[in-house]
Short mmCIF file of N, CA, C and O in Angstrom, two decimals:
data_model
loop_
_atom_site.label_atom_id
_atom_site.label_comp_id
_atom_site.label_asym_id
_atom_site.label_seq_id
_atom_site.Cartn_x
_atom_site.Cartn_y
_atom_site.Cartn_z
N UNK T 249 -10.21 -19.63 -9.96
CA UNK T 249 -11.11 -18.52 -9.74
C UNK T 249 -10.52 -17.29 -10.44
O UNK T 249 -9.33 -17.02 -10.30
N UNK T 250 -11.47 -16.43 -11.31
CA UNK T 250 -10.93 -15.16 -11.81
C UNK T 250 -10.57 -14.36 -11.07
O UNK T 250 -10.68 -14.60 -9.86
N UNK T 251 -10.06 -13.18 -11.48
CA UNK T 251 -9.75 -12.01 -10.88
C UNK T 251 -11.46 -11.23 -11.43
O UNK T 251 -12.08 -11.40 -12.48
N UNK T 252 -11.85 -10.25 -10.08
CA UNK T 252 -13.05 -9.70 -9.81
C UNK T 252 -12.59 -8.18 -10.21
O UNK T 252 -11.37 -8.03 -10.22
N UNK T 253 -13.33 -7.08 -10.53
CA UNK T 253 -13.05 -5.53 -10.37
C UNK T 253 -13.28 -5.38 -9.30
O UNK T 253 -14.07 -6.07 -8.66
N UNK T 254 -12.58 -4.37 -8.83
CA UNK T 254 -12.76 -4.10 -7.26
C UNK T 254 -12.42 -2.10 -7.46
O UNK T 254 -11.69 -1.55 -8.28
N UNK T 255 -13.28 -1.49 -6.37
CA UNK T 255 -12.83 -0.20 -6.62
C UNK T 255 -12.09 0.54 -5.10
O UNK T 255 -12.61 0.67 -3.99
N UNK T 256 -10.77 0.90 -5.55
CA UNK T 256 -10.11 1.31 -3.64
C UNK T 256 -10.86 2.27 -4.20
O UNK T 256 -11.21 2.53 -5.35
N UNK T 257 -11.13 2.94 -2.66
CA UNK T 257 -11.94 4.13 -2.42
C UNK T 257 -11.27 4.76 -1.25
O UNK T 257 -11.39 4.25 -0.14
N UNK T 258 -10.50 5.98 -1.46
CA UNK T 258 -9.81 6.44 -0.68
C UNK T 258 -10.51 7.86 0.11
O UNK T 258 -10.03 8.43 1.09
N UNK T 259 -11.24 8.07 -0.31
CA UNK T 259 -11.96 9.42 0.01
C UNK T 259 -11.66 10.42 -1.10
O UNK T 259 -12.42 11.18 -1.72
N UNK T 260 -10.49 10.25 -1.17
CA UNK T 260 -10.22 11.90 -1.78
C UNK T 260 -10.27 11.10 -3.98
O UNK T 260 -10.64 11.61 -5.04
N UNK T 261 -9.78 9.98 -3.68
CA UNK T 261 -9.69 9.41 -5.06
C UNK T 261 -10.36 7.99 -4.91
O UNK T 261 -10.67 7.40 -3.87
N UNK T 262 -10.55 7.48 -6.68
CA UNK T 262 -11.18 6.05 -6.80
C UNK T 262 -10.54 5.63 -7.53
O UNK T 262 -10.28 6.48 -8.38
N UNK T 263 -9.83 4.19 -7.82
CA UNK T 263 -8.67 3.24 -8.58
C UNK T 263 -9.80 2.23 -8.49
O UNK T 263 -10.47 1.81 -7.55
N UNK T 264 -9.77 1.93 -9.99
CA UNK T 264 -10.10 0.81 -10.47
C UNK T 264 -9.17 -0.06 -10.61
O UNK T 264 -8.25 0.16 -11.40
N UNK T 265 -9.26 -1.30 -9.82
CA UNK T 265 -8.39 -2.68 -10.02
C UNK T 265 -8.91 -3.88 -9.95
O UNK T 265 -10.05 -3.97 -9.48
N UNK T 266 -8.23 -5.06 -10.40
CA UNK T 266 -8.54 -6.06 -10.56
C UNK T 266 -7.97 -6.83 -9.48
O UNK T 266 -6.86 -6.42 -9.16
N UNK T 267 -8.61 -8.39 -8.44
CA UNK T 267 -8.31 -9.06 -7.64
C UNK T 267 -8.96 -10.22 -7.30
O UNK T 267 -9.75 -10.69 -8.12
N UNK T 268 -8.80 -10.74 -6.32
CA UNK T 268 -9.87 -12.02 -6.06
C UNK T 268 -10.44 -11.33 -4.71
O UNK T 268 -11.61 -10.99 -4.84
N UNK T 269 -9.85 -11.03 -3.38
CA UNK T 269 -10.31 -10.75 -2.44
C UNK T 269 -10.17 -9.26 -1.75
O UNK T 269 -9.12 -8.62 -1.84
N UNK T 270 -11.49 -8.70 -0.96
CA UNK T 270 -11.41 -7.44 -0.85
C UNK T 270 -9.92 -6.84 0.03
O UNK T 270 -9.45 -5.72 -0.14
N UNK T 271 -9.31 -8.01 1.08
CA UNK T 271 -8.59 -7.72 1.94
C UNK T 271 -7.07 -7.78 0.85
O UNK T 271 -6.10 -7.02 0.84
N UNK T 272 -7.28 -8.64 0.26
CA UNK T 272 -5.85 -8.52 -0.93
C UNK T 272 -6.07 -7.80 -1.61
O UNK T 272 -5.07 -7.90 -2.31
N UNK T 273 -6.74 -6.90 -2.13
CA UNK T 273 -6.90 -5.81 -3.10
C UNK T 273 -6.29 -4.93 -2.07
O UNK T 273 -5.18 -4.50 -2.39
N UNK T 274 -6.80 -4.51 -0.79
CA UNK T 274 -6.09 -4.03 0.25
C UNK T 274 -4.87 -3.56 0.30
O UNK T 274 -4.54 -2.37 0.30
N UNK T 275 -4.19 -4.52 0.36
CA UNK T 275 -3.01 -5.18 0.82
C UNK T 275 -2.41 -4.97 0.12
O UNK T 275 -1.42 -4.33 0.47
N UNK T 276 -2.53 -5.32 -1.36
CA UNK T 276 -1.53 -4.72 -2.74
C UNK T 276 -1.34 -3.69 -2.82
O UNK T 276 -0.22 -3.26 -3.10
N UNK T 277 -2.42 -2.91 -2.59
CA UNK T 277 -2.01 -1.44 -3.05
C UNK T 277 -1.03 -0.88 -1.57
O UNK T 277 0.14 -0.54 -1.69
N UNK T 278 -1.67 -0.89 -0.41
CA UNK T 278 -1.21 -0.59 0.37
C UNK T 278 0.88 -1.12 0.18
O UNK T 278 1.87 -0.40 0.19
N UNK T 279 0.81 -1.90 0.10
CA UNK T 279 2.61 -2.69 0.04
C UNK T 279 2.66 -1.60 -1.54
O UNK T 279 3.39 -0.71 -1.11
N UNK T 280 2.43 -1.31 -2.61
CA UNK T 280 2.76 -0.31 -3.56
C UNK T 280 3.21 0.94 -2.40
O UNK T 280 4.37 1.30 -2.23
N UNK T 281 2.20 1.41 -1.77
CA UNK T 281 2.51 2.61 -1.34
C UNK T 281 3.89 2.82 -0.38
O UNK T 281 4.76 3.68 -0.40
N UNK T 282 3.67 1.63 0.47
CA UNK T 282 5.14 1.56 1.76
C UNK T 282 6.77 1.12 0.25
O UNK T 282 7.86 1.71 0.30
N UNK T 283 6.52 0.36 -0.50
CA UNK T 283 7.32 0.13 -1.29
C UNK T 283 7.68 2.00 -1.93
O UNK T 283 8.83 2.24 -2.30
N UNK T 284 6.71 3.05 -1.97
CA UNK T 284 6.97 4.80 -2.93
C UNK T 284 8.53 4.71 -1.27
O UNK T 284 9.76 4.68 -1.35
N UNK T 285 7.51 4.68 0.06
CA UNK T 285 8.16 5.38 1.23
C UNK T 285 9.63 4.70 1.24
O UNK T 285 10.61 5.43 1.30
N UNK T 286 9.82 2.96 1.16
CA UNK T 286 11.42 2.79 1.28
C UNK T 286 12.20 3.26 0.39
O UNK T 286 13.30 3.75 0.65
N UNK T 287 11.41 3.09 -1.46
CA UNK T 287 13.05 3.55 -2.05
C UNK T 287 13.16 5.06 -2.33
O UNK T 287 13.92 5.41 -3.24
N UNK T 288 12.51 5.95 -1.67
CA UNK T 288 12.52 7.31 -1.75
C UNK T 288 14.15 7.56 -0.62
O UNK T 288 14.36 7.26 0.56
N UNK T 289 14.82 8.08 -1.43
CA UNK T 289 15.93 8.69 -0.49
C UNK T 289 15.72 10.19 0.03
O UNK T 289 15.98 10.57 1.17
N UNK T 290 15.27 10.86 -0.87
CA UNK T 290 14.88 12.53 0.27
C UNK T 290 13.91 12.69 0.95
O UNK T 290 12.75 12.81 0.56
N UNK T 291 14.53 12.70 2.61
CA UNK T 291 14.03 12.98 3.69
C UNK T 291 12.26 13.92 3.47
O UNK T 291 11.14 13.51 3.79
N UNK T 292 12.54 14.83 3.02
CA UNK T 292 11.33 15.82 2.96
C UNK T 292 10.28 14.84 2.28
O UNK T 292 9.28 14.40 2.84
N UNK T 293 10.81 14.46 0.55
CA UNK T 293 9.84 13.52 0.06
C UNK T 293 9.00 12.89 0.82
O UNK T 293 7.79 13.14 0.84
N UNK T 294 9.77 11.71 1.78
CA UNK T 294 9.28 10.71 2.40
C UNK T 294 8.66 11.05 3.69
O UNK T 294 8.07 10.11 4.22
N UNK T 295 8.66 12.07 4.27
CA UNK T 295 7.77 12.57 4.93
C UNK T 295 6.48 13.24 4.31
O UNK T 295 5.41 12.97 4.86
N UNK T 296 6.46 13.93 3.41
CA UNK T 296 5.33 13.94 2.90
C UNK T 296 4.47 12.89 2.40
O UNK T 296 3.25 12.88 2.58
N UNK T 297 5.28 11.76 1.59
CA UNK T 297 4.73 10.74 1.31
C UNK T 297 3.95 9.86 2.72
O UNK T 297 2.93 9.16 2.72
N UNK T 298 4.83 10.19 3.81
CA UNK T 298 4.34 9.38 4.70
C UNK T 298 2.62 10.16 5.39
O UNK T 298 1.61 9.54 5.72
N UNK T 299 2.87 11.79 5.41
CA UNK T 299 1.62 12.19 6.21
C UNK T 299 0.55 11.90 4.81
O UNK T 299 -0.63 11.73 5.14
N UNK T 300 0.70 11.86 3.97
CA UNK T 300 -0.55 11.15 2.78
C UNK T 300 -0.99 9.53 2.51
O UNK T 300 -1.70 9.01 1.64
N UNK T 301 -0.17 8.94 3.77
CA UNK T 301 -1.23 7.83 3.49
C UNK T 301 -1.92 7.59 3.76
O UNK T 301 -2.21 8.18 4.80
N UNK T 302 -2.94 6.63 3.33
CA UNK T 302 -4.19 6.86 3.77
C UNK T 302 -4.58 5.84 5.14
O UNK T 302 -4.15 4.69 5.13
N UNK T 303 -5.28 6.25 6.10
CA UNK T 303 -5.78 6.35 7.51
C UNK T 303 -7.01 5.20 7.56
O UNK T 303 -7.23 4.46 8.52
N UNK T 304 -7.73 5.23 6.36
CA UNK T 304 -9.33 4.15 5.79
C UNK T 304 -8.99 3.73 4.77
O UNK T 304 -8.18 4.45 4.20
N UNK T 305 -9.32 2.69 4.16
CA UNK T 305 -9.61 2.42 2.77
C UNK T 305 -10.34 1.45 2.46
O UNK T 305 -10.02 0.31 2.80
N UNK T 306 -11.34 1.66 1.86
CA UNK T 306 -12.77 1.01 1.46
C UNK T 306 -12.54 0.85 -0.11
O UNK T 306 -12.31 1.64 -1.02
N UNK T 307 -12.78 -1.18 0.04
CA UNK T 307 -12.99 -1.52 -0.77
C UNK T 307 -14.06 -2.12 -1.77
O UNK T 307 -14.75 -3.01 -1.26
N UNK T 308 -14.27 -1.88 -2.77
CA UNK T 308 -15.79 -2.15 -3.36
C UNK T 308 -15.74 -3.02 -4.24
O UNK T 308 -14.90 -3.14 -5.14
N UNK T 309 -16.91 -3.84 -3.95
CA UNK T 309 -16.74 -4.78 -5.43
C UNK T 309 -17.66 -5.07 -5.32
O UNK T 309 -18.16 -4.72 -4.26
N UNK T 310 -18.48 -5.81 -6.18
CA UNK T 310 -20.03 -6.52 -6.76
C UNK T 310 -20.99 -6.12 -5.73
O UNK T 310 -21.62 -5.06 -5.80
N UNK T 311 -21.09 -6.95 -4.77
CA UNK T 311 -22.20 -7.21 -3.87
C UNK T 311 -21.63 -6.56 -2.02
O UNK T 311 -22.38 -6.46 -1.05
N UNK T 312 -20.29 -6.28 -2.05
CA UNK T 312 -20.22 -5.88 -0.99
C UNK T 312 -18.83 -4.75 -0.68
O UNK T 312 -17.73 -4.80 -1.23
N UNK T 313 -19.26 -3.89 0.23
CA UNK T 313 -18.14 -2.66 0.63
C UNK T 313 -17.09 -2.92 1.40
O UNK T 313 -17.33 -2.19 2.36
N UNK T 314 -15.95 -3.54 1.67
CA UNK T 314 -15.45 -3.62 3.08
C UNK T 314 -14.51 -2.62 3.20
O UNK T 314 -13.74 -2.40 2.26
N UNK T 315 -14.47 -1.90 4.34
CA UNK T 315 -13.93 -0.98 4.78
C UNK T 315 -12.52 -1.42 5.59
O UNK T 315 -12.72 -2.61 5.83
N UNK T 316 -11.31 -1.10 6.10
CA UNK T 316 -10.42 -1.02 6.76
C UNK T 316 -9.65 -0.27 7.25
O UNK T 316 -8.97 0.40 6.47
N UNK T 317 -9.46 -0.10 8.66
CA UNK T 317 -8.80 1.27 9.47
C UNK T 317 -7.44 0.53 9.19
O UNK T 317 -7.41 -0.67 8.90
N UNK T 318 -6.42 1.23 9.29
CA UNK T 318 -5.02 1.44 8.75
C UNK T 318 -4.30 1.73 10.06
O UNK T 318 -4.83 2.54 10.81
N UNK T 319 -3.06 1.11 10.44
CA UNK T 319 -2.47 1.40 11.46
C UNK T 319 -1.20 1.90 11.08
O UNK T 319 -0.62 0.89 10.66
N UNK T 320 -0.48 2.78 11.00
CA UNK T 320 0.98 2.88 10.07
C UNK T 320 2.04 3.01 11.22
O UNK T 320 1.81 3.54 12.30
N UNK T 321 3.07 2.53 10.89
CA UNK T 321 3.97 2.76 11.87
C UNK T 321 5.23 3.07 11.58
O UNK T 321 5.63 2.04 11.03
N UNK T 322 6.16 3.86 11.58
CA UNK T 322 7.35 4.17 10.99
C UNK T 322 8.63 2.77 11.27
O UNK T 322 9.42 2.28 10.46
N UNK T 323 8.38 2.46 12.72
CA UNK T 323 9.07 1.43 13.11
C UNK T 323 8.55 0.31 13.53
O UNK T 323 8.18 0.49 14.69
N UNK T 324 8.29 -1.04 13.07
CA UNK T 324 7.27 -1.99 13.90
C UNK T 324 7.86 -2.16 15.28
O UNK T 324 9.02 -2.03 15.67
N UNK T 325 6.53 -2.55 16.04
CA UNK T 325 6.55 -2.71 17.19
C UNK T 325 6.00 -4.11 17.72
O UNK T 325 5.93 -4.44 18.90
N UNK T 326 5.77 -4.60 17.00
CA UNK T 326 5.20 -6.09 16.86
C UNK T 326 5.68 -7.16 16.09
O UNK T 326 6.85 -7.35 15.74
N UNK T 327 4.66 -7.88 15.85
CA UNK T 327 5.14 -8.83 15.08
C UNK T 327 7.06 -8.86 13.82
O UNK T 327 8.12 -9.48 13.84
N UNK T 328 6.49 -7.92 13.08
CA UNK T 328 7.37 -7.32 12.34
C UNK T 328 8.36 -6.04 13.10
O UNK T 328 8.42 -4.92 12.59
N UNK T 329 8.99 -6.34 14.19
CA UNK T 329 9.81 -5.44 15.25
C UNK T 329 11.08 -4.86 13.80
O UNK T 329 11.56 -5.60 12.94
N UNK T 330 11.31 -3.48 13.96
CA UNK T 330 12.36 -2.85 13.43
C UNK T 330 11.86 -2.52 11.88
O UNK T 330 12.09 -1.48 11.26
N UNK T 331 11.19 -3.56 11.45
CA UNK T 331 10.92 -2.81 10.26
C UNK T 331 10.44 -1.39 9.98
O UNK T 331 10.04 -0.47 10.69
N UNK T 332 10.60 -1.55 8.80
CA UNK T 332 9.99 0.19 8.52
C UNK T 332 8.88 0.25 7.72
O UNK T 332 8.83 -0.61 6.84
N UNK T 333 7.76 1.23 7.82
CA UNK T 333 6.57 1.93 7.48
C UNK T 333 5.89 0.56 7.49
O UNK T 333 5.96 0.04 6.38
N UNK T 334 5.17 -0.31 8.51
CA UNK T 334 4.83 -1.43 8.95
C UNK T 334 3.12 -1.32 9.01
O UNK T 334 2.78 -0.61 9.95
N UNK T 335 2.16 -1.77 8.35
CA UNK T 335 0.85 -1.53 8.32
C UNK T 335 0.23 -2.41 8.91
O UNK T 335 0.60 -3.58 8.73
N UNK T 336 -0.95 -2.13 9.85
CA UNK T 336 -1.70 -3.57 10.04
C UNK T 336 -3.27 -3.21 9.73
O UNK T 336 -3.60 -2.02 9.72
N UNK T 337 -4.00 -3.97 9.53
CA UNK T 337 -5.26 -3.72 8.93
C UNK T 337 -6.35 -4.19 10.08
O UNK T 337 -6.11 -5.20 10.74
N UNK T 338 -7.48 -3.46 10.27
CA UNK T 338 -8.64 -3.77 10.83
C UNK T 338 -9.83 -3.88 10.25
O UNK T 338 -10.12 -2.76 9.84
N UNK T 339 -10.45 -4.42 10.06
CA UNK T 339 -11.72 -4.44 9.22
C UNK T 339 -13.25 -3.74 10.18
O UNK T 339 -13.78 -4.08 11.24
N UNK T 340 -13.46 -2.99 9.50
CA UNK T 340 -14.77 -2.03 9.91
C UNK T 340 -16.25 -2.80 9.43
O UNK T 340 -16.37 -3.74 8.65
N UNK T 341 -17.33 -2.04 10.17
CA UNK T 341 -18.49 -2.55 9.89
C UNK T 341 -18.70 -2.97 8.43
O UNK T 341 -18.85 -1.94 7.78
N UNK T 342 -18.80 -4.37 7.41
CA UNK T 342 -19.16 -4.47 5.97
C UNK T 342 -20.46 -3.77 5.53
O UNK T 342 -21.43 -3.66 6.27
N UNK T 343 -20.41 -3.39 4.49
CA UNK T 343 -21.72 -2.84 4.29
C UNK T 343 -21.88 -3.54 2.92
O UNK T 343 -21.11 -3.44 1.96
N UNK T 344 -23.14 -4.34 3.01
CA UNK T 344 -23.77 -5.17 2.04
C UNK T 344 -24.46 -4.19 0.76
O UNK T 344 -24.85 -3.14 1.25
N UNK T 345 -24.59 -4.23 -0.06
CA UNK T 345 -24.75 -4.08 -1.56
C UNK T 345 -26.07 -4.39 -2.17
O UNK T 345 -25.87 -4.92 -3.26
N UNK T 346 -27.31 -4.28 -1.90
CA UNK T 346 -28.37 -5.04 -2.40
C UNK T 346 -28.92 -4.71 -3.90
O UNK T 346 -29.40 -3.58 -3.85
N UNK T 347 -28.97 -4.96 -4.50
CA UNK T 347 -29.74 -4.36 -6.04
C UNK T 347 -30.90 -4.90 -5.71
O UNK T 347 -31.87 -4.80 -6.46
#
């Protein structure tokens, strides 16, 4: 199966990328972003980096929107206990695409 265009849609910006599925298009970028927060060594940086991530992120491609609420956590508390900047994903109402 190819890789599809897909567009993150962050609110404030739009990235065009390439993927197979809306939740792994997700997921990649999101692990880019926690990957800026670990190898940042100044404190201030990485707090700023941390209050800018993003909270939603809606993904678009062909025929359908899927949206996902963002859980961030500095320390996991779950599954992944102790780790750091630990994300879990929820998926929001899809919104279908009709032409």
């Amino acid at each position: 199966m190819g890789k599809r265009k897909f567009t993150i849609d962050l609110g404030n910006e739009k990235i065009e990328v390439e993927g197979h599925q809306h939740k792994n298009v997700a997921i990649k970028y999101l692990m880019k972003r926690r990957r800026s927060l670990l190898m940042t060594r100044d404190k201030d940086k990485v707090e700023k980096l941390y209050s800018s991530v993003p909270k939603t992120i809606s993904i678009v491609g062909g025929h359908a929107t899927k949206t996902y609420k963002i859980n961030w956590e500095r320390e996991g508390t779950t599954e992944f206990e102790g780790s750091r900047f630990v994300f879990t994903l929820a998926e929001l109402n899809p919104i279908e695409i009709v032409h």
